[in-house]
CSV table of N, CA and C in Angstrom, one decimal:
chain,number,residue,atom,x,y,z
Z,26,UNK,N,57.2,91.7,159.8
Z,26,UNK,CA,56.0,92.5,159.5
Z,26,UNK,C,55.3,92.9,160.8
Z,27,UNK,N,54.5,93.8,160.5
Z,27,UNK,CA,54.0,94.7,161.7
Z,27,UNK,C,52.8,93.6,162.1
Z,28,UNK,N,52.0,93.9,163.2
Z,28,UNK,CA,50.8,92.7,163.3
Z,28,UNK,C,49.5,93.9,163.2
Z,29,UNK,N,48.8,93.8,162.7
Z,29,UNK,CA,47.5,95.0,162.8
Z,29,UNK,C,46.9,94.8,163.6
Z,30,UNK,N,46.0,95.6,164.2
Z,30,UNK,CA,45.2,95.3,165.0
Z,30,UNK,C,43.6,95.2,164.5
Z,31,UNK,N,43.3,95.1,165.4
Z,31,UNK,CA,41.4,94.3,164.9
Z,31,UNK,C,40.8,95.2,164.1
Z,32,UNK,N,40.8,96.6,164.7
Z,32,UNK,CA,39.9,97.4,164.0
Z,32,UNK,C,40.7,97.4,162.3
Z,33,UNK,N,42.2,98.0,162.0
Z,33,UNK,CA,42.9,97.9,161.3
Z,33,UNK,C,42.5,96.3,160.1
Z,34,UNK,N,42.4,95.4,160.7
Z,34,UNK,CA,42.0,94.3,160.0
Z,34,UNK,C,40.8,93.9,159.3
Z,35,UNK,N,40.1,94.5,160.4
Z,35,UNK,CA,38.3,94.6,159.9
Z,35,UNK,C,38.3,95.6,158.9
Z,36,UNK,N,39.1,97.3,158.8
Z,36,UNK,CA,38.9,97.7,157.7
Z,36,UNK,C,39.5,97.4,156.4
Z,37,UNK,N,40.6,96.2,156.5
Z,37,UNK,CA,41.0,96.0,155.3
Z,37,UNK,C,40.3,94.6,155.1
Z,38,UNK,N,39.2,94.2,155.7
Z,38,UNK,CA,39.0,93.2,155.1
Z,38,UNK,C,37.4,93.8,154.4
Z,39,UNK,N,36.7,94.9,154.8
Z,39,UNK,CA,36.2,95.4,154.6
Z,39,UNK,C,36.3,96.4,153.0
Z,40,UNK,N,37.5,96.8,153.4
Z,40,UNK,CA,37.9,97.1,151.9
Z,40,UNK,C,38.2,96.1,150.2
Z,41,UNK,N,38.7,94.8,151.0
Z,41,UNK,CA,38.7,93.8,150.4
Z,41,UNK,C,37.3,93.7,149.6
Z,42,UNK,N,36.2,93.5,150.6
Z,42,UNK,CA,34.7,93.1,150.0
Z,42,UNK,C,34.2,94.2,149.4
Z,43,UNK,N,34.9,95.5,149.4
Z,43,UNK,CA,34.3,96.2,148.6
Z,43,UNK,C,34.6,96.2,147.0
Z,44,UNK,N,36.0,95.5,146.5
Z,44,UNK,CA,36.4,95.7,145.4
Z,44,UNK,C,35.7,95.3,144.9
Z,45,UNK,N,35.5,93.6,145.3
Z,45,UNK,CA,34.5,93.0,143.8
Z,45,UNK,C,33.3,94.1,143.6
Z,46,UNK,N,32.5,94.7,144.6
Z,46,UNK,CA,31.1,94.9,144.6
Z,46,UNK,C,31.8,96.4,143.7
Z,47,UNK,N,32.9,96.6,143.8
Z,47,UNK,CA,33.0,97.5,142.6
Z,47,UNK,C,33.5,97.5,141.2
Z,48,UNK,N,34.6,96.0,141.1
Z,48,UNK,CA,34.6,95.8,139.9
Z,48,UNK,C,33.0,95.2,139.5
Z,49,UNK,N,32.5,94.3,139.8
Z,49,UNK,CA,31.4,94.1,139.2
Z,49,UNK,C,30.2,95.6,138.9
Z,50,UNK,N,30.4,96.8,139.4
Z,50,UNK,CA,29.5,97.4,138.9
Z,50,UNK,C,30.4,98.3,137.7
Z,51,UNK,N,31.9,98.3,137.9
Z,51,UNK,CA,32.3,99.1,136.9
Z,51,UNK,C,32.1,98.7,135.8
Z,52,UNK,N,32.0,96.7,135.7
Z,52,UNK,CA,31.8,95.6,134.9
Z,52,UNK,C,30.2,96.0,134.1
Z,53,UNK,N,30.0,96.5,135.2
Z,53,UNK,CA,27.8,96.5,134.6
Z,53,UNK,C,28.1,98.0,133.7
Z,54,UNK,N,29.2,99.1,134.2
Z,54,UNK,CA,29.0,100.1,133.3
Z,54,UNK,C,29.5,100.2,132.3
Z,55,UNK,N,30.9,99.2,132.2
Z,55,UNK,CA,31.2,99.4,131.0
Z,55,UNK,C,30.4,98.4,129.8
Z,56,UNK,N,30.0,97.8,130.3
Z,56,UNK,CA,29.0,96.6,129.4
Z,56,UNK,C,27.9,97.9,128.7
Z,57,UNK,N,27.1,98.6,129.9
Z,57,UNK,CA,26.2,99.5,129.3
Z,57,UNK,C,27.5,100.7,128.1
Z,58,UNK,N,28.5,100.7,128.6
Z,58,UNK,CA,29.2,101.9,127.5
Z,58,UNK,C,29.5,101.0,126.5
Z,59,UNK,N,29.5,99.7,126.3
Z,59,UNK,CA,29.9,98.9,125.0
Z,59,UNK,C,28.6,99.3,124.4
Z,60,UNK,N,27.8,98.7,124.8
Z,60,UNK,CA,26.2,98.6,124.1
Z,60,UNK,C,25.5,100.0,123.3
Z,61,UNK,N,25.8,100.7,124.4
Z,61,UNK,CA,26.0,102.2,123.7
Z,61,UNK,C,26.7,102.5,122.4
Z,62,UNK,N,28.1,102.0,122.7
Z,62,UNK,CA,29.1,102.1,121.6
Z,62,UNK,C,28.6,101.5,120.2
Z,63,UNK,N,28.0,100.2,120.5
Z,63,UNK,CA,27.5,99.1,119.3
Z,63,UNK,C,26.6,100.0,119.0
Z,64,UNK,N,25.8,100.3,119.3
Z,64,UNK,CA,24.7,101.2,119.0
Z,64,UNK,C,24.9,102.4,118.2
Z,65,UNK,N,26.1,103.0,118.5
Z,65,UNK,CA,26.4,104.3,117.7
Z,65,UNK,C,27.1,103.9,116.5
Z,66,UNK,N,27.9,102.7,117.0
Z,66,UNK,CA,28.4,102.4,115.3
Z,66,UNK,C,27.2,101.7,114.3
Z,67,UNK,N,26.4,100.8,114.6
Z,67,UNK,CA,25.6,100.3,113.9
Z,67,UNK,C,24.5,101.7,113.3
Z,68,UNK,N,24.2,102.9,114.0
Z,68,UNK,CA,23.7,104.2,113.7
Z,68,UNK,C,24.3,104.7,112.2
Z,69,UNK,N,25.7,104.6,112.7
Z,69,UNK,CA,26.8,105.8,111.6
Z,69,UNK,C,27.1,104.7,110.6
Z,70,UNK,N,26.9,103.1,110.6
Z,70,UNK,CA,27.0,102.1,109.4
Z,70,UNK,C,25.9,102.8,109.1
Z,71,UNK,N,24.7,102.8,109.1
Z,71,UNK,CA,23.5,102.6,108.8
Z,71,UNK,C,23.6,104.1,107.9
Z,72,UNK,N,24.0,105.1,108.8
Z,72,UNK,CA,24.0,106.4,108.1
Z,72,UNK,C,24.8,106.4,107.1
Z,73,UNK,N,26.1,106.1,106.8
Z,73,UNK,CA,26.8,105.7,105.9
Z,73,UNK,C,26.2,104.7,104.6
Z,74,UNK,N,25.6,104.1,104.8
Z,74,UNK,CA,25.1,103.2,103.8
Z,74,UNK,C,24.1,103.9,103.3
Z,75,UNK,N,23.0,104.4,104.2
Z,75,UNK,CA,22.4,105.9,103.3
Z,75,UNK,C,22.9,106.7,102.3
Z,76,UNK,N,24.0,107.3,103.2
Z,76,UNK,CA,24.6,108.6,102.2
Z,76,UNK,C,25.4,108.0,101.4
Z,77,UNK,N,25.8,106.7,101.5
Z,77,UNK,CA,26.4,106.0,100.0
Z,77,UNK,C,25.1,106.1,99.0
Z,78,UNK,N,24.3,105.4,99.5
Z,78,UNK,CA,23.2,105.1,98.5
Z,78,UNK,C,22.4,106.7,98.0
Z,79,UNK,N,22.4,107.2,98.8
Z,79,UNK,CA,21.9,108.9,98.0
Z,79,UNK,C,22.9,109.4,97.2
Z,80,UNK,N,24.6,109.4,97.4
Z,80,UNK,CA,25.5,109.6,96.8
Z,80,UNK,C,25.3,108.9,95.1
Z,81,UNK,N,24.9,107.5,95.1
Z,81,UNK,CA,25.2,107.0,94.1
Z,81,UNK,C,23.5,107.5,92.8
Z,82,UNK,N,22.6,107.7,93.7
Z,82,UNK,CA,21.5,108.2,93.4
Z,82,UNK,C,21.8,109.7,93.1
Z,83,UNK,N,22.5,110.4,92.9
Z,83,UNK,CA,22.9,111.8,93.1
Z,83,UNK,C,23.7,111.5,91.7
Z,84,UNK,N,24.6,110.8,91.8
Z,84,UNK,CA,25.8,110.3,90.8
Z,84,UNK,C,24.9,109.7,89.3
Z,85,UNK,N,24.4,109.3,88.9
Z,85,UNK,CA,23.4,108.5,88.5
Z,85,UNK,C,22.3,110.2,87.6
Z,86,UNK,N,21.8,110.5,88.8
Z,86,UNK,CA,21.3,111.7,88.0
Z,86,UNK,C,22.0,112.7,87.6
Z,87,UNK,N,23.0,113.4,87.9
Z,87,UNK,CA,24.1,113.8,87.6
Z,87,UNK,C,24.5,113.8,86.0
Z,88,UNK,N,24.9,112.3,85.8
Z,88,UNK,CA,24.9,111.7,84.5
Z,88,UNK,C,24.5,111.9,83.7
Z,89,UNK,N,23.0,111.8,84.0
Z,89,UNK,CA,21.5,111.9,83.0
Z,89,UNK,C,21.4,113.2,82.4
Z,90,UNK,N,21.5,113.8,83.9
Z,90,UNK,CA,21.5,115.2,83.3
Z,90,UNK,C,22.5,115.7,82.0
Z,91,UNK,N,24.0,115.2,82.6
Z,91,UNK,CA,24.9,115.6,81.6
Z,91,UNK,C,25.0,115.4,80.5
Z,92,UNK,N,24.4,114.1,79.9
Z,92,UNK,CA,23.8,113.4,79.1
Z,92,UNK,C,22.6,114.2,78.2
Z,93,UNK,N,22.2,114.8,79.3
Z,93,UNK,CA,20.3,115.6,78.4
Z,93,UNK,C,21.3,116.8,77.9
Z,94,UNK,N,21.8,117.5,78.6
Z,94,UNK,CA,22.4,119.0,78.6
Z,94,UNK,C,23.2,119.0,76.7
Z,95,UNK,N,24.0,117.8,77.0
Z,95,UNK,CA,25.3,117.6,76.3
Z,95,UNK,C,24.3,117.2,74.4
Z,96,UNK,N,23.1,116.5,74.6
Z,96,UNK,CA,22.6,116.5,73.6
Z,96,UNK,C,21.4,117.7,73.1
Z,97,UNK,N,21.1,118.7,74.3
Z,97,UNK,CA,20.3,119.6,74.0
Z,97,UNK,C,21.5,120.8,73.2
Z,98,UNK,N,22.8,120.6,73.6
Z,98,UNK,CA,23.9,121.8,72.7
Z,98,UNK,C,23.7,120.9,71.6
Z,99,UNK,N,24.1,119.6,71.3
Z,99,UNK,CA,24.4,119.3,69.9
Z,99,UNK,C,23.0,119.8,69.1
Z,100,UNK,N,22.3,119.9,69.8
Z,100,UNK,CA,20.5,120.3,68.8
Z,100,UNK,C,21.0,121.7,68.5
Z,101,UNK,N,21.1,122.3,69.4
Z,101,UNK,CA,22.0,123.8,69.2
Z,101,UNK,C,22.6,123.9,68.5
Z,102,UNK,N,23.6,123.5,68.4
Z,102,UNK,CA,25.1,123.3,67.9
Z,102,UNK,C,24.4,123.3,66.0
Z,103,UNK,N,23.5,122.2,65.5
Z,103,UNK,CA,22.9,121.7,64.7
Z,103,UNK,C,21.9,122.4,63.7
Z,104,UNK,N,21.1,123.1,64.5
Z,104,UNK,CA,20.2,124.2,64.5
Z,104,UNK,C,21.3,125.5,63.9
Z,105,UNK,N,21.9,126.0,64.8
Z,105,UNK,CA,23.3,127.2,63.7
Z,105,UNK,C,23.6,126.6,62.9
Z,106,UNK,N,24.4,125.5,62.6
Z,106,UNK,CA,24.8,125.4,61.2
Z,106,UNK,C,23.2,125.8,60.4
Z,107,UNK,N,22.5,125.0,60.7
Z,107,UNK,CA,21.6,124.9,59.6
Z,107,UNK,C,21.2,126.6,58.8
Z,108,UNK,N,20.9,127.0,60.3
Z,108,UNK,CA,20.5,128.8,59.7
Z,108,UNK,C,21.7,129.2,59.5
Z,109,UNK,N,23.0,128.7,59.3
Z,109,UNK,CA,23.9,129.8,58.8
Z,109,UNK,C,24.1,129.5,57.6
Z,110,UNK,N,24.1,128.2,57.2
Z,110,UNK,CA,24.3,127.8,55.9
Z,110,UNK,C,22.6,128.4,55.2
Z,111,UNK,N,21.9,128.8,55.8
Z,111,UNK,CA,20.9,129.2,55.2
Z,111,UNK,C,21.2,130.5,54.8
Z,112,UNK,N,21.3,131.1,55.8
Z,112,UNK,CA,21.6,132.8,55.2
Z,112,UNK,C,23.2,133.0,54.3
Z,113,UNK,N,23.8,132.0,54.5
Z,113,UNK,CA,25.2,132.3,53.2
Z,113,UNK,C,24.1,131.7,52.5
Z,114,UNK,N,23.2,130.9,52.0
Z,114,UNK,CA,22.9,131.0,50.9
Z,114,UNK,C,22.4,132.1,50.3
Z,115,UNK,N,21.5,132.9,51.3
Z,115,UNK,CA,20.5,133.9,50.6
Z,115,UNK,C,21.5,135.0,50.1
Z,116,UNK,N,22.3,134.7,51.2
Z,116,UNK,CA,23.6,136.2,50.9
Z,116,UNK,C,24.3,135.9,49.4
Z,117,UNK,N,24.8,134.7,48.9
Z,117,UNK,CA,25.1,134.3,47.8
Z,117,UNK,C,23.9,134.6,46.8
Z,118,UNK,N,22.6,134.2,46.7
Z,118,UNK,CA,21.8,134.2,46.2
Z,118,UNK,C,21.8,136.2,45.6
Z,119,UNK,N,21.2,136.6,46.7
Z,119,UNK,CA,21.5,138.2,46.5
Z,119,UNK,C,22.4,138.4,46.2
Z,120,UNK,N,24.1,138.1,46.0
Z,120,UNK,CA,25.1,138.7,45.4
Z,120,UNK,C,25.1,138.5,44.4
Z,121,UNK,N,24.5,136.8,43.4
Z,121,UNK,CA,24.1,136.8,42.3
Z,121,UNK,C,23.1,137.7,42.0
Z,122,UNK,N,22.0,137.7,42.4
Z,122,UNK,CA,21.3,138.8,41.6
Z,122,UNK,C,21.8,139.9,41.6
Z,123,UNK,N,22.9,140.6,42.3
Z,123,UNK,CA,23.3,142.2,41.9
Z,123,UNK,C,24.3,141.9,40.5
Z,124,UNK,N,25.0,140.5,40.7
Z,124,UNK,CA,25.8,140.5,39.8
Z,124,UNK,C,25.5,140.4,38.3
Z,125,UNK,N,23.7,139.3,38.3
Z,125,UNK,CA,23.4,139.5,37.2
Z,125,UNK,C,22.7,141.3,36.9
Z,126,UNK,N,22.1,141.8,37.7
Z,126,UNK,CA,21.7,143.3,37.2
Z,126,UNK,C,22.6,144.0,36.4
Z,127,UNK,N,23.9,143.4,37.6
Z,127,UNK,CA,24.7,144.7,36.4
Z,127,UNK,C,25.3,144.3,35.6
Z,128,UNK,N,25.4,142.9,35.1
Z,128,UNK,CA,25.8,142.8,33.5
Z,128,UNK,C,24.8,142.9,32.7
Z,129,UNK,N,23.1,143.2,32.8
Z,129,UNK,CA,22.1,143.3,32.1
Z,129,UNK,C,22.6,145.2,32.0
Z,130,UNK,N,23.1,146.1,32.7
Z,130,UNK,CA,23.0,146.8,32.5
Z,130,UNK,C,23.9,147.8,31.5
């Protein structure tokens, strides 16, 4: 192997002391990019657990509604029979009476 010389030596020993002083800061930034990270996930749980809970609150009235709708047709629904069977009556009723006129006649 080759022998270095001084200056050659001093800058690799130089380069040496710089690593740590750079993993330890890469160490400090990725610490701050974890924390960050934690932070965004615990944001998007938190948001998620929202729009679950509005989702199920959404789901819920939904329901109710379909429930009110679905009983406001059967009132409908209930309501026609009633006036149809009313008017075939009257319409029966008036066909008896033509029917009785004309055998009186």
């Amino acid at each position: 192997q080759e022998k270095k010389s001084g200056a050659e030596q001093d800058d690799a020993v130089a380069t040496t002391a710089r690593i740590p002083d750079k993993l330890e800061a890469t160490i400090q930034e990725l610490c701050i990019v974890q924390g960050s990270l934690v932070e965004q996930q615990q944001q998007q749980s938190s948001a998620l657990t929202d729009l679950e809970s509005a989702k199920r609150v959404f789901e819920e009235a939904l329901d109710a509604e379909t429930t009110r709708r679905c009983a406001l047709i059967a009132d409908l629904h209930a309501r026609l029979a009633r006036e149809i069977a009313e008017v075939q009556r009257q319409v029966e009723l008036q066909r008896d009476d033509k029917l009785e006129a004309g055998f009186k006649t």
